[in-house]
Coordinates of C-alpha atoms and ligand atoms in Angstrom, one line a residue:
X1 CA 27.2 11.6 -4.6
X2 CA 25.7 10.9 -1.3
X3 CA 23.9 14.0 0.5
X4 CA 22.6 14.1 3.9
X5 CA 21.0 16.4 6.0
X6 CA 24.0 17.9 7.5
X7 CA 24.6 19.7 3.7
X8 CA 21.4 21.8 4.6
X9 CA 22.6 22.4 8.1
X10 CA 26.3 23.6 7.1
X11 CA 28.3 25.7 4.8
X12 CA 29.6 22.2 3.0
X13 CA 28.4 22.7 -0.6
X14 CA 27.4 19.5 -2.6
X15 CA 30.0 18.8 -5.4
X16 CA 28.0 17.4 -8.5
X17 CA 26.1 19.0 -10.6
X18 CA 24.1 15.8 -12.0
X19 CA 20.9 16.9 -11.7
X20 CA 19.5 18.7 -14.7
X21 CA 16.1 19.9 -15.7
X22 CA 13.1 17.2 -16.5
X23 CA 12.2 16.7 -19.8
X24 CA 15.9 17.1 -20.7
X25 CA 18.0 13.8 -22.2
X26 CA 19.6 12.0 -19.8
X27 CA 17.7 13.6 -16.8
X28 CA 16.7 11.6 -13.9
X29 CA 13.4 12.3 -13.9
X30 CA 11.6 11.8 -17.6
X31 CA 8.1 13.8 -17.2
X32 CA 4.7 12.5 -19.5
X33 CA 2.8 15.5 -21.1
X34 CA -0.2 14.5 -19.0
X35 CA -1.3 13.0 -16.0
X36 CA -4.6 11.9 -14.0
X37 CA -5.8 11.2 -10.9
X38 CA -5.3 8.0 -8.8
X39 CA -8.5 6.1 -7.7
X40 CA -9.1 2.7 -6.7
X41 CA -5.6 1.5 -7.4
X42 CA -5.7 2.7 -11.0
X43 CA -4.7 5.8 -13.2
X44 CA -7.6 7.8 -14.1
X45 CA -8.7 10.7 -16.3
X46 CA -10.5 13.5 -14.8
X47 CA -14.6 13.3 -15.5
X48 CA -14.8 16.2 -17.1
X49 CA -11.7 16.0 -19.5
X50 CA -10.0 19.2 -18.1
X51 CA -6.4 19.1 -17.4
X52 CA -4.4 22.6 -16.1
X53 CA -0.7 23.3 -16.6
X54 CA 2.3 23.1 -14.5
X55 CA 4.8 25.7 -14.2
X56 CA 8.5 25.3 -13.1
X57 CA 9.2 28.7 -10.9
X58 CA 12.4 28.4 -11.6
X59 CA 12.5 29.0 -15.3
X60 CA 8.5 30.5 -14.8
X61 CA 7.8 27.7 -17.9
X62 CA 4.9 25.4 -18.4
X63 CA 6.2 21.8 -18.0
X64 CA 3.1 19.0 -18.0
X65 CA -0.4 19.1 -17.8
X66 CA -2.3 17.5 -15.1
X67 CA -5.9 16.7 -14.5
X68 CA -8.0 19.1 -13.7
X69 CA -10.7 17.5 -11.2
X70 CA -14.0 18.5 -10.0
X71 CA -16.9 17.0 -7.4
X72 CA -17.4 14.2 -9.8
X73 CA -14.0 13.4 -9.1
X74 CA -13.3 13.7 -5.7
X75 CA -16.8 11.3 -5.1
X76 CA -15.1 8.5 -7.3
X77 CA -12.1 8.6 -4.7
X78 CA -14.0 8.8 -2.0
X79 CA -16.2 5.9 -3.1
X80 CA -13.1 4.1 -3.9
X81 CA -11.9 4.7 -0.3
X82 CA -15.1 3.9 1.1
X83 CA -15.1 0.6 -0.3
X84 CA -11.4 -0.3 1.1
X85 CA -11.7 1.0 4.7
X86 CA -13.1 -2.1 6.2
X87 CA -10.6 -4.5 4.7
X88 CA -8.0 -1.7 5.5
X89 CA -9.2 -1.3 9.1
X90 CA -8.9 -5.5 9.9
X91 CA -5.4 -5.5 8.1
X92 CA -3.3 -6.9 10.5
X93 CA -1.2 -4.5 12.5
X94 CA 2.0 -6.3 11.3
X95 CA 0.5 -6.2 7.8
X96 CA 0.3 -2.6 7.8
X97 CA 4.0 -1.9 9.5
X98 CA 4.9 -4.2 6.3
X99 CA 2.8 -2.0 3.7
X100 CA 4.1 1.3 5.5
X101 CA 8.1 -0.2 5.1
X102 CA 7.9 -1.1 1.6
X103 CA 5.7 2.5 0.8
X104 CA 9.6 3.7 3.0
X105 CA 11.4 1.4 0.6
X106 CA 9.6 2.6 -2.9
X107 CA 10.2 6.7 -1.9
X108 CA 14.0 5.7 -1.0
X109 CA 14.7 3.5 -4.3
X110 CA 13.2 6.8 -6.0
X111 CA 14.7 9.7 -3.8
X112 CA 16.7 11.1 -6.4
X113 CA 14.0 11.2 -9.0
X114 CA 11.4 12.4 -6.1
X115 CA 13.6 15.4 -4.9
X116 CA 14.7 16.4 -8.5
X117 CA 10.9 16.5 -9.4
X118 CA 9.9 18.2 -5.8
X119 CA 12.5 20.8 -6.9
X120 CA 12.0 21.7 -10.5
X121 CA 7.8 21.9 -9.4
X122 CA 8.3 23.5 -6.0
X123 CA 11.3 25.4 -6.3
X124 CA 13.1 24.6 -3.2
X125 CA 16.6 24.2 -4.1
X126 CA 18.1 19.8 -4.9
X127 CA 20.2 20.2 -1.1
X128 CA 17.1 20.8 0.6
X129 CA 14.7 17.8 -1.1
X130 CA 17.2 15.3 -1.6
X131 CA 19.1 15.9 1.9
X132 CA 16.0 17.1 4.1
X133 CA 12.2 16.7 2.6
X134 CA 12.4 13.1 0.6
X135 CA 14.2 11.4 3.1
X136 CA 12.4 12.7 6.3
X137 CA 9.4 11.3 4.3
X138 CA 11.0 7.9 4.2
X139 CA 12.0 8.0 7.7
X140 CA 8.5 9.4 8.6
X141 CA 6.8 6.0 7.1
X142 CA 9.1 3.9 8.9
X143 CA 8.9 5.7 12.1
X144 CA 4.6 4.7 11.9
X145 CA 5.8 1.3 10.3
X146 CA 7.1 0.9 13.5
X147 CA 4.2 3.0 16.0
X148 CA 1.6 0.9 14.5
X149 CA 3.1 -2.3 16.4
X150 CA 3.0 0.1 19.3
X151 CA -0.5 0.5 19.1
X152 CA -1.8 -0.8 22.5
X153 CA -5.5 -1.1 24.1
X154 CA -5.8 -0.9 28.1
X155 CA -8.1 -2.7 30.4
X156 CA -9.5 -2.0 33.3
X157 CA -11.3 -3.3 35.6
X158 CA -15.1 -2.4 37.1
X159 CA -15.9 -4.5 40.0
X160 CA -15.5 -8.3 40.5
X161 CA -17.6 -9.8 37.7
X162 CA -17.0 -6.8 35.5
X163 CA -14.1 -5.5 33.5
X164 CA -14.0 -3.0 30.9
X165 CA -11.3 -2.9 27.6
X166 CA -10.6 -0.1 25.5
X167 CA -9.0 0.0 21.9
X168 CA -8.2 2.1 18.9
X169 CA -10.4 1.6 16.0
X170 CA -9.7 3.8 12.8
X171 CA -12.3 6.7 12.0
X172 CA -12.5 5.3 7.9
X173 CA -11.7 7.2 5.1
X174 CA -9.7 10.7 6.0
X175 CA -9.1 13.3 3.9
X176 CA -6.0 15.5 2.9
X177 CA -5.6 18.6 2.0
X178 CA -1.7 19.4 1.5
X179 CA 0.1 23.0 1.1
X180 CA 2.7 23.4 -2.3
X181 CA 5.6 24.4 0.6
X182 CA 6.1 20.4 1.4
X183 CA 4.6 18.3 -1.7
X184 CA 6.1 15.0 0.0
X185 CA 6.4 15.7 3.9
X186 CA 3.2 16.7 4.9
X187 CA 1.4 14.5 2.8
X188 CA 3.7 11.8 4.6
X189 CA 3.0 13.2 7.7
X190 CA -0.5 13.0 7.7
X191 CA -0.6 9.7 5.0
X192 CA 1.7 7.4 7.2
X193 CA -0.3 7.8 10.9
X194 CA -3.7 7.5 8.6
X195 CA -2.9 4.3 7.2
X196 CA -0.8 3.0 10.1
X197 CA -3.6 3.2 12.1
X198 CA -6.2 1.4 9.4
X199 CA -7.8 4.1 7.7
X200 CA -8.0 4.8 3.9
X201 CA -7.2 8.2 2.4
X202 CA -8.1 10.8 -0.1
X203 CA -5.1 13.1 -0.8
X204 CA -5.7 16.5 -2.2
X205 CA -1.7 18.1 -2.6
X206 CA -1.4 21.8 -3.6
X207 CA -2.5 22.5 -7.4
X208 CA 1.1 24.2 -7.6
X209 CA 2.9 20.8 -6.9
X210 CA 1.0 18.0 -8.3
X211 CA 3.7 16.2 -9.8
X212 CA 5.9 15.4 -6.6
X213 CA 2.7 13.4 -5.3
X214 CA 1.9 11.8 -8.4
X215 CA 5.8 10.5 -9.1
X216 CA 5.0 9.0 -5.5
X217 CA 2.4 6.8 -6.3
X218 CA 3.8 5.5 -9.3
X219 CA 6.5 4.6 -6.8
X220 CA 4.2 3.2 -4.0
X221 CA 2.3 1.1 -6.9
X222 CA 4.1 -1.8 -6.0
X223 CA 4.3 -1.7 -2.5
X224 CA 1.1 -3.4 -2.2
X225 CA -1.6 -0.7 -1.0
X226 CA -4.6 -2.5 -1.6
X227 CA -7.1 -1.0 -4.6
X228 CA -8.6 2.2 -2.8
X229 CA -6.6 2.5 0.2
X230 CA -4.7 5.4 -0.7
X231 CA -6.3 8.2 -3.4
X232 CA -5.1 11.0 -5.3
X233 CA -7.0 13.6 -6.3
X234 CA -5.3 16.4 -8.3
X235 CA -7.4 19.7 -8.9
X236 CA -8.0 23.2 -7.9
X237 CA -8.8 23.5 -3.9
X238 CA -11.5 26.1 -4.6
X239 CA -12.8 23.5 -7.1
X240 CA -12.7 19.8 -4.7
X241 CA -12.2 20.9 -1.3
X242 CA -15.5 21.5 -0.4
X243 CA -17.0 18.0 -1.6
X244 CA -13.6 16.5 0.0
X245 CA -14.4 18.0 3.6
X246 CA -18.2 17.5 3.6
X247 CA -18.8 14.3 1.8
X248 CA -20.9 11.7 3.6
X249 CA -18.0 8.9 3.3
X250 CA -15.4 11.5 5.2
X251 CA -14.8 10.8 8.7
X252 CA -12.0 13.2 9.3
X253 CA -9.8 16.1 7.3
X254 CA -6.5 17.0 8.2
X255 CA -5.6 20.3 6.8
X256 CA -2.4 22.3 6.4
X257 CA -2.2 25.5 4.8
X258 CA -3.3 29.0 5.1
X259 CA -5.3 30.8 8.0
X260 CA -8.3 31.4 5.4
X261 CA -8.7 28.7 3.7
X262 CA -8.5 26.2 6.8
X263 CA -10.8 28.1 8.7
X264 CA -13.7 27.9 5.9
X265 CA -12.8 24.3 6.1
X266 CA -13.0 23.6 9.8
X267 CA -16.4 25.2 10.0
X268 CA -17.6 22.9 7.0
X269 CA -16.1 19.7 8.3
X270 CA -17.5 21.0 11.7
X271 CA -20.9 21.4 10.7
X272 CA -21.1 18.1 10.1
X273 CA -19.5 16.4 12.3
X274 CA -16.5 15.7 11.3
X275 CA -13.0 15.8 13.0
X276 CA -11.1 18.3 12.1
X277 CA -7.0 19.1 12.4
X278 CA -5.9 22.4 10.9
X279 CA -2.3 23.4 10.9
X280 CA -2.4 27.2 9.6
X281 CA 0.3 30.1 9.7
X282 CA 3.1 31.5 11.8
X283 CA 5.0 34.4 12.3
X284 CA 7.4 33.1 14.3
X285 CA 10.0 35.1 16.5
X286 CA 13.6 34.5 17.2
X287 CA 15.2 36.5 20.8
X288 CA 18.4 37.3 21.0
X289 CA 19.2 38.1 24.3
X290 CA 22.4 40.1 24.7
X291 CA 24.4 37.4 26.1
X292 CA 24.2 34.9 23.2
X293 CA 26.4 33.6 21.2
X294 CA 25.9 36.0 17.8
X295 CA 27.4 33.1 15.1
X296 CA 25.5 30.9 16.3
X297 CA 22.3 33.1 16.5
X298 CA 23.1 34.8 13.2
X299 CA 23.2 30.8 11.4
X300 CA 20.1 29.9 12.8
X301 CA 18.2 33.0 11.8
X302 CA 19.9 32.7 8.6
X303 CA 18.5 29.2 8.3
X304 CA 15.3 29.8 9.4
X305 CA 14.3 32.7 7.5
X306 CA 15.8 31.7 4.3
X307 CA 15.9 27.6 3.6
X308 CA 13.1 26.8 1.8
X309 CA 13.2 30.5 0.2
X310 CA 11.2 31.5 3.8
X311 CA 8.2 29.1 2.8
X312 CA 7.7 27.5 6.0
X313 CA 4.8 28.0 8.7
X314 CA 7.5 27.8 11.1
X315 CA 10.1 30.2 9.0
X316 CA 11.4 32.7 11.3
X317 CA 10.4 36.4 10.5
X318 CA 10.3 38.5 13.5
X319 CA 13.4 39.0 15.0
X320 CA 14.0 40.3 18.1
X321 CA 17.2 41.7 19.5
X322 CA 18.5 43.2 22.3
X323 CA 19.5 46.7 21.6
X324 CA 23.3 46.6 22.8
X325 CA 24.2 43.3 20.4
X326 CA 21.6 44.8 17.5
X327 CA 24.9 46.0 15.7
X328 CA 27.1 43.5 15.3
X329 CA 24.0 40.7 15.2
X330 CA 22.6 43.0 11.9
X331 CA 25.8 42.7 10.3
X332 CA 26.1 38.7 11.1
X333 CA 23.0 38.5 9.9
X334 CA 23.1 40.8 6.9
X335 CA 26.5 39.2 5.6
X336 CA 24.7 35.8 5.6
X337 CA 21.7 37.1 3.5
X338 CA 24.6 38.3 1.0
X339 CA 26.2 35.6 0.8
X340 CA 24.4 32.8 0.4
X341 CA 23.5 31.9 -3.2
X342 CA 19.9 32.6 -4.9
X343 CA 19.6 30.0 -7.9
X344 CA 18.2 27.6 -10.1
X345 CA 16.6 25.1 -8.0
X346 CA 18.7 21.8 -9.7
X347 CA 22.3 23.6 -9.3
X348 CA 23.4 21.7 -5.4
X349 CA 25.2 24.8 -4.8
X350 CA 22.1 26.9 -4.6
X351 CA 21.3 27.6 -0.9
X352 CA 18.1 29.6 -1.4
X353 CA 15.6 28.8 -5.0
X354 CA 12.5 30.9 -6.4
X355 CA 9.3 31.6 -4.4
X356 CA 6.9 28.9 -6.1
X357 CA 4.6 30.4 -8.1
X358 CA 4.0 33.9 -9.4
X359 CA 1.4 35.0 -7.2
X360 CA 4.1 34.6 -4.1
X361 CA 6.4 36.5 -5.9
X362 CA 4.2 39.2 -6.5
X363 CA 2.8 39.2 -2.5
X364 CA 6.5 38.8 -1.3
X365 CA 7.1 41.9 -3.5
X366 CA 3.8 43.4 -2.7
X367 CA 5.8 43.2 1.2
X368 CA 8.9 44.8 0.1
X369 CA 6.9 47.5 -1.6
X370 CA 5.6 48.4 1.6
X371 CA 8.5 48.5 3.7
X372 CA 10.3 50.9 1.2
X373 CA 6.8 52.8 1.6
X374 CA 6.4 52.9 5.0
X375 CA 10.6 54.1 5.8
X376 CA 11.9 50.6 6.5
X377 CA 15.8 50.4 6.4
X378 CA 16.6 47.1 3.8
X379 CA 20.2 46.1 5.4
X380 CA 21.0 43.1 2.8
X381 CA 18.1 41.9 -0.4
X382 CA 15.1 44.1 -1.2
X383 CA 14.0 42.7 -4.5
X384 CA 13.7 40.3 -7.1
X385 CA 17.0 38.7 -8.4
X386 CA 16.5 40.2 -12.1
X387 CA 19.8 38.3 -12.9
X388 CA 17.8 35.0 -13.2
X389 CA 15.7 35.5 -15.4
X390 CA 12.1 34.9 -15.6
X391 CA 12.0 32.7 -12.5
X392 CA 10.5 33.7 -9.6
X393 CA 13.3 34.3 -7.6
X394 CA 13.5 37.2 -4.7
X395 CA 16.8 37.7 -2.5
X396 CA 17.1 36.8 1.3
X397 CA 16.3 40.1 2.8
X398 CA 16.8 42.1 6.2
X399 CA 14.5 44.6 7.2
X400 CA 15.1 47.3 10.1
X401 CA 12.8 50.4 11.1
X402 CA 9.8 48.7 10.4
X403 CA 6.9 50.5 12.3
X404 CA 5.7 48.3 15.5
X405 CA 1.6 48.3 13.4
X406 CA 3.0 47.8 10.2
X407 CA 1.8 44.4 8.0
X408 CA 5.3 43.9 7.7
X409 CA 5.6 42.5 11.2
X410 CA 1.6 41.1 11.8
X411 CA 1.3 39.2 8.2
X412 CA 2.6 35.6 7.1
X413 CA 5.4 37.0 4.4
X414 CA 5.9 33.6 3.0
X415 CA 9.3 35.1 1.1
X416 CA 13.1 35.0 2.8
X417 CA 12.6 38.4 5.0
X418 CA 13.6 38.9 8.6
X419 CA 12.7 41.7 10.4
X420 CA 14.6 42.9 13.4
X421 CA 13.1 45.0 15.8
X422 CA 15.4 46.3 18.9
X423 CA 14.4 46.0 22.9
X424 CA 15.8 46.9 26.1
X425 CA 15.2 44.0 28.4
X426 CA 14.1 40.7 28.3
X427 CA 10.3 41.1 29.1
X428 CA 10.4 43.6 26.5
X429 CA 11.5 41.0 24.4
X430 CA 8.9 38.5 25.4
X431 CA 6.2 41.2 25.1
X432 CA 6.7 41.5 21.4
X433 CA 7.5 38.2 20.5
X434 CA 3.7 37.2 22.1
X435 CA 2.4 40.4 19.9
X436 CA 0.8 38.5 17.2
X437 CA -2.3 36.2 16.6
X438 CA -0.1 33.5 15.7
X439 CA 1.8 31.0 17.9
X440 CA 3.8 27.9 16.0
X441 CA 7.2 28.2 16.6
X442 CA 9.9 30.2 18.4
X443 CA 13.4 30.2 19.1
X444 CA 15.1 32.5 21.8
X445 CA 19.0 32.5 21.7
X446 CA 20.7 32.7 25.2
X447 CA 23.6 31.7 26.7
X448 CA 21.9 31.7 30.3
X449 CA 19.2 28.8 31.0
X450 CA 17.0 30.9 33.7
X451 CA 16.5 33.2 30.8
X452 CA 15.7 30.0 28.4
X453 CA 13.7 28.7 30.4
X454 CA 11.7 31.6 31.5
X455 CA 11.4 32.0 27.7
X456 CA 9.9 28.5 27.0
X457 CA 7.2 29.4 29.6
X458 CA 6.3 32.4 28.2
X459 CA 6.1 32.7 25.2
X460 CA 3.1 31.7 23.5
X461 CA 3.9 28.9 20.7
X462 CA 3.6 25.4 20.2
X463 CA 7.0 24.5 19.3
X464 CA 10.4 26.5 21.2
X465 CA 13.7 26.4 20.1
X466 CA 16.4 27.5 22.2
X467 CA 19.7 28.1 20.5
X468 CA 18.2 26.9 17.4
X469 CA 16.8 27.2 14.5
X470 CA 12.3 27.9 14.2
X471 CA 12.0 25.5 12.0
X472 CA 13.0 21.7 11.7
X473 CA 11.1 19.4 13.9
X474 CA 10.9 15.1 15.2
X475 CA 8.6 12.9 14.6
X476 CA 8.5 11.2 17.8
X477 CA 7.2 14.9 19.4
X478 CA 4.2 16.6 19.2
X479 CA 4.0 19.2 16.6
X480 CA 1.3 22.2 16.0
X481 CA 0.8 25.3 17.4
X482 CA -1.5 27.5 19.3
X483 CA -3.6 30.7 19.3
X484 CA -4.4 31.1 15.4
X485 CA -1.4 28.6 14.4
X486 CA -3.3 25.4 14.6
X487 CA -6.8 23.5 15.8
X488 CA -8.0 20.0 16.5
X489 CA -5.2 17.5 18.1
X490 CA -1.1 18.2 17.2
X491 CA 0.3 15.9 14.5
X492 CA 3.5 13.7 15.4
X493 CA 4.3 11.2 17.7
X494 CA 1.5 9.6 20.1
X495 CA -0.5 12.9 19.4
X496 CA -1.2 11.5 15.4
X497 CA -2.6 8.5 16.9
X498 CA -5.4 10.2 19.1
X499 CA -6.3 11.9 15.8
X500 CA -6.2 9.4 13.7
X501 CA -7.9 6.8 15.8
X502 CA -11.2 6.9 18.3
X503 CA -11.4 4.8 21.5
X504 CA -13.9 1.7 21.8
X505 CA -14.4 0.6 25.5
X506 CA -16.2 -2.6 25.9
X507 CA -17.8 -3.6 29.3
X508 CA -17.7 -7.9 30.2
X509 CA -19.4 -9.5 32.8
X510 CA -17.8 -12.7 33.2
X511 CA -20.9 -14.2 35.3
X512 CA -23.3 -13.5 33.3
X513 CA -21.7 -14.0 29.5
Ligands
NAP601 P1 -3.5 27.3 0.9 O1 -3.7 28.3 -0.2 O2 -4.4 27.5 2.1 O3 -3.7 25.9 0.3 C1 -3.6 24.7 1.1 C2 -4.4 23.6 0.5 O4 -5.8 23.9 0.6 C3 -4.0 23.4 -1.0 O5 -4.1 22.0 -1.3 C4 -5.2 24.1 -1.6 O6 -5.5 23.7 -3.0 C5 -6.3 23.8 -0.7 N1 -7.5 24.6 -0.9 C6 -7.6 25.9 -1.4 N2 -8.9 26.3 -1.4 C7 -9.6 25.3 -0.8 C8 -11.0 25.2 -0.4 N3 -11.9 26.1 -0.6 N4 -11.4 24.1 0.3 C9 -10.5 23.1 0.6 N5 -9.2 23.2 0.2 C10 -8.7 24.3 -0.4 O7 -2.0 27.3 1.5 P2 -0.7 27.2 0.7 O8 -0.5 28.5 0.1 O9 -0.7 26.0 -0.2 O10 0.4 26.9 1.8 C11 0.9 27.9 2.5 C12 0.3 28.1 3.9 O11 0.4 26.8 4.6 C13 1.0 29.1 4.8 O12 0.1 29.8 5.5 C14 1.8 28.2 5.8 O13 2.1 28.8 7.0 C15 0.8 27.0 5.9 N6 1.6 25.9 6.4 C16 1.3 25.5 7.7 C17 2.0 24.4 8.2 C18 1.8 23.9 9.6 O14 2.2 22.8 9.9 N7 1.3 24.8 10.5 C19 3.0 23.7 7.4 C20 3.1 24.1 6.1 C21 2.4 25.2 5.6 P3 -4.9 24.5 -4.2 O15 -3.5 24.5 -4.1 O16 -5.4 23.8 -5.4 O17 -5.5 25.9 -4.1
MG602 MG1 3.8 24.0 -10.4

């Protein structure tokens, strides 16, 4: 069966149903009991012995164990990639455009395995990994296989006798802290500019999704990273983050995840010096004006609050509509929510999967409570799909009549609930959408361009959409947000490199060298 992207974009279902659980006979992805950390190019068991279980959300079922690290752990990796960055860093540009292409080549030969494995751990359902999130990884690697023989120095010169050139040199060892929402992309997206542009990593994925990244670099074994290039530390954040963003050997820590955890770790890694990138929450809105087109709006919102059961920083939530299409857009929207399936994560006919772990379940629920508290109208979903069984699975919702101060509408849900709220103009419109402290993405739906692009001017987000989805984004754009959203320099494109590169400028006079 071949999938692509275009599955998770349409109503075309996937036929097969291949894929079945690991651990079963026959499945494509065999799991080992236990695993351990990856330092200095070898397999290695956590200091301290400990290992911690990991649960499938779908079934809510223990499924391997995996190390458990602490400090003593994260120093060994970060001594490991302290003694590769200078080799790493005089690796020939072409050298490392090679590495990153067969790194491509080893997730591709694997996708199958990867996605099955990103989906049983993460619970995002097989059309979304093996269509969207494993091969946007490949493609990711290849796009900085191919920036890193891009990367260009300038000169300049001074007076006569004098002229000054400036070049990237890498900052040394980074380190990665990666949210459970994207197990392979992110860690791609910040792994691939990192070693494209010479330095060596520590890479710290989400304790709820170890296995995608360690399936990974059994893959990328052979791909010929040197010993200590690339690092994988699996443990509890609240355990190795803070040796892993303060450490002596760091020179930078790119971050993605939540608003509180990322700020503790800005000010440590600012304390000290460090760079720092943070890419934190949304609550994105979507406008739809009264002249767009309501299908198309409806689909989009649809996508972008639901894919990924609503566990995207850039997952639409707030939705903003104007009062004489609220109607008939509620019931577009609200017949989506219906239909589309909630399931097991492995069946390719399953559109949205389980939260990942319990504790979402029980926040996303904690959300629902309060909306049923507080008078909210639940057009379509409302509650957990009881049908499935122990996993943690929670229907797409649609919420109405939620009051203007209520968490509903200020909080990161994390879960598949939109929210509409009804306006009577367009700068009422923009007016709400900029009510919040957060400001990734946004998408306005419009059939008029003035309006668009009044819209992309005012709003207050990183990323807008117009006529499409929040989410989904390029590689050869900038990405990140602003206000609360995001800190440090964007990721993607020409924006990764300033990050993960600083500038050398060397002064020459000719008549006196
Ligand atoms: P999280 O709880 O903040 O965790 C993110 C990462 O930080 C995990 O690897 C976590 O490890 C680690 N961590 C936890 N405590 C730490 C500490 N004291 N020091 C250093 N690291 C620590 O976020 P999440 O729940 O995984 O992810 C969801 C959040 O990510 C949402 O807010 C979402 O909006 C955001 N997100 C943002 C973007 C973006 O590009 N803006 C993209 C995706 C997701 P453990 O898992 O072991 O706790
Ligand atoms: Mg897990």
């Amino acid at each position: 069966m071949t999938l692509t992207r275009d599955h998770v974009m349409t109503e075309a279902a996937p036929t097969s149903a291949e894929f079945v659980a690991p651990g079963s006979t026959g499945s494509v992805v065999e799991v080992k009991p236990r695993y351990e950390n990856f330092i200095g190019g070898r397999w290695v068991a956590p200091t301290k012995g400990e290992y911690m279980a990991n649960v499938s959300p779908v079934n809510g079922q223990p499924f391997c164990e995996v190390a458990k690290s602490t400090k003593e752990d994260v120093e060994l990796a970060l001594d490991a990639a302290h003694q590769a960055k200078d080799a790493w860093g005089e690796t020939s540009l072409t050298e490392r455009a090679a590495v990153l292409n067969r790194i491509a080549d080893a997730i591709e030969a694997n996708l199958e395995m990867l996605a099955v494995a990103e989906s049983w751990e993460n619970g995002k359902p097989v059309r979304e990994t093996l269509a969207a999130d494993i091969p946007l990884a490949v493609d990711h690697f290849r796009y900085f296989a191919g920036a890193t023989r891009s990367l260009e120095g300038r000169s300049t010169e001074i007076d006569k006798d004098t002229v000054a050139y400036h070049f990237h040199e890498p900052l040394g060892v980074v380190g990665q802290i990666i949210p459970f929402n994207f197990p392979l992309l992110m860690a791609a997206w910040k792994i691939a500019p990192a070693l494209a542009y010479g330095n060596t990593v520590v890479w710290k994925p989400a304790d709820l999704v170890p296995l995608t990244s360690i399936r990974v670099v059994e893959a990328l074994v052979d791909a010929g990273l040197p010993p200590g290039v690339l690092n994988l530390i699996i443990g509890r954040g609240s355990t190795v983050g803070e040796t892993l963003v303060t450490h002596s050997a760091v020179s930078a820590i790119t971050f993605t995840g939540s608003n509180a955890v990322g700020r503790a770790v800005q000010l440590q890694a600012v304390a000290r010096g460090k760079r720092a990138q943070l890419e934190l929450g949304g609550k994105n809105p979507a406008v739809v004006l009264a002249d767009a087109d309501l299908g198309l709006a409806a689909e989009h919102v649809a996508r972008g609050s639901f894919l990924s059961a609503g566990q995207k920083c850039t997952a639409t939530s707030r939705v903003i509509v104007e009062r004489p299409v609220m109607e008939e857009f509620s019931e577009r929207l609200s017949a989506l929510a219906q239909e589309w399936k909630v399931g097991d994560a492995l069946d390719p006919t399953s559109r949205v999967g389980p939260l990942s772990s319990a504790a979402q379940l029980e926040t996303g629920l904690g959300y629902l409570q309060t909306a049923r508290t507080e008078g909210a109208t639940i057009l379509a979903g409302g509650g957990r799909a009881d049908e499935l069984g122990e996993g943690y699975f929670v229907r797409p919702t649609v919420l109405t009549d939620v009051r203007p101060d209520s968490r509903i509408l200020r909080e990161e849900i994390f879960g598949p609930v939109a929210t509409l709220l009804a306006v009577d103009s367009y700068d009422a419109a923009i007016a709400a959408a900029n009510d919040t402290p957060f400001g990734l993405s946004a998408s306005v739906f419009t059939r008029d361009l003035g309006a668009a692009l009044a819209f992309a001017n005012e709003i207050k987000a990183g990323v807008v959409k117009v006529n499409l989805e929040s989410a989904g984004l390029e590689y050869q754009v900038p990405f990140g947000g602003t206000k609360d959203s995001s800190s440090g320099s964007r990721e993607q494109g020409k924006a990764a490199r300033e990050f993960f590169t600083e500038w050398k400028t060397v002064y020459i006079d000719s008549q006196r060298a």
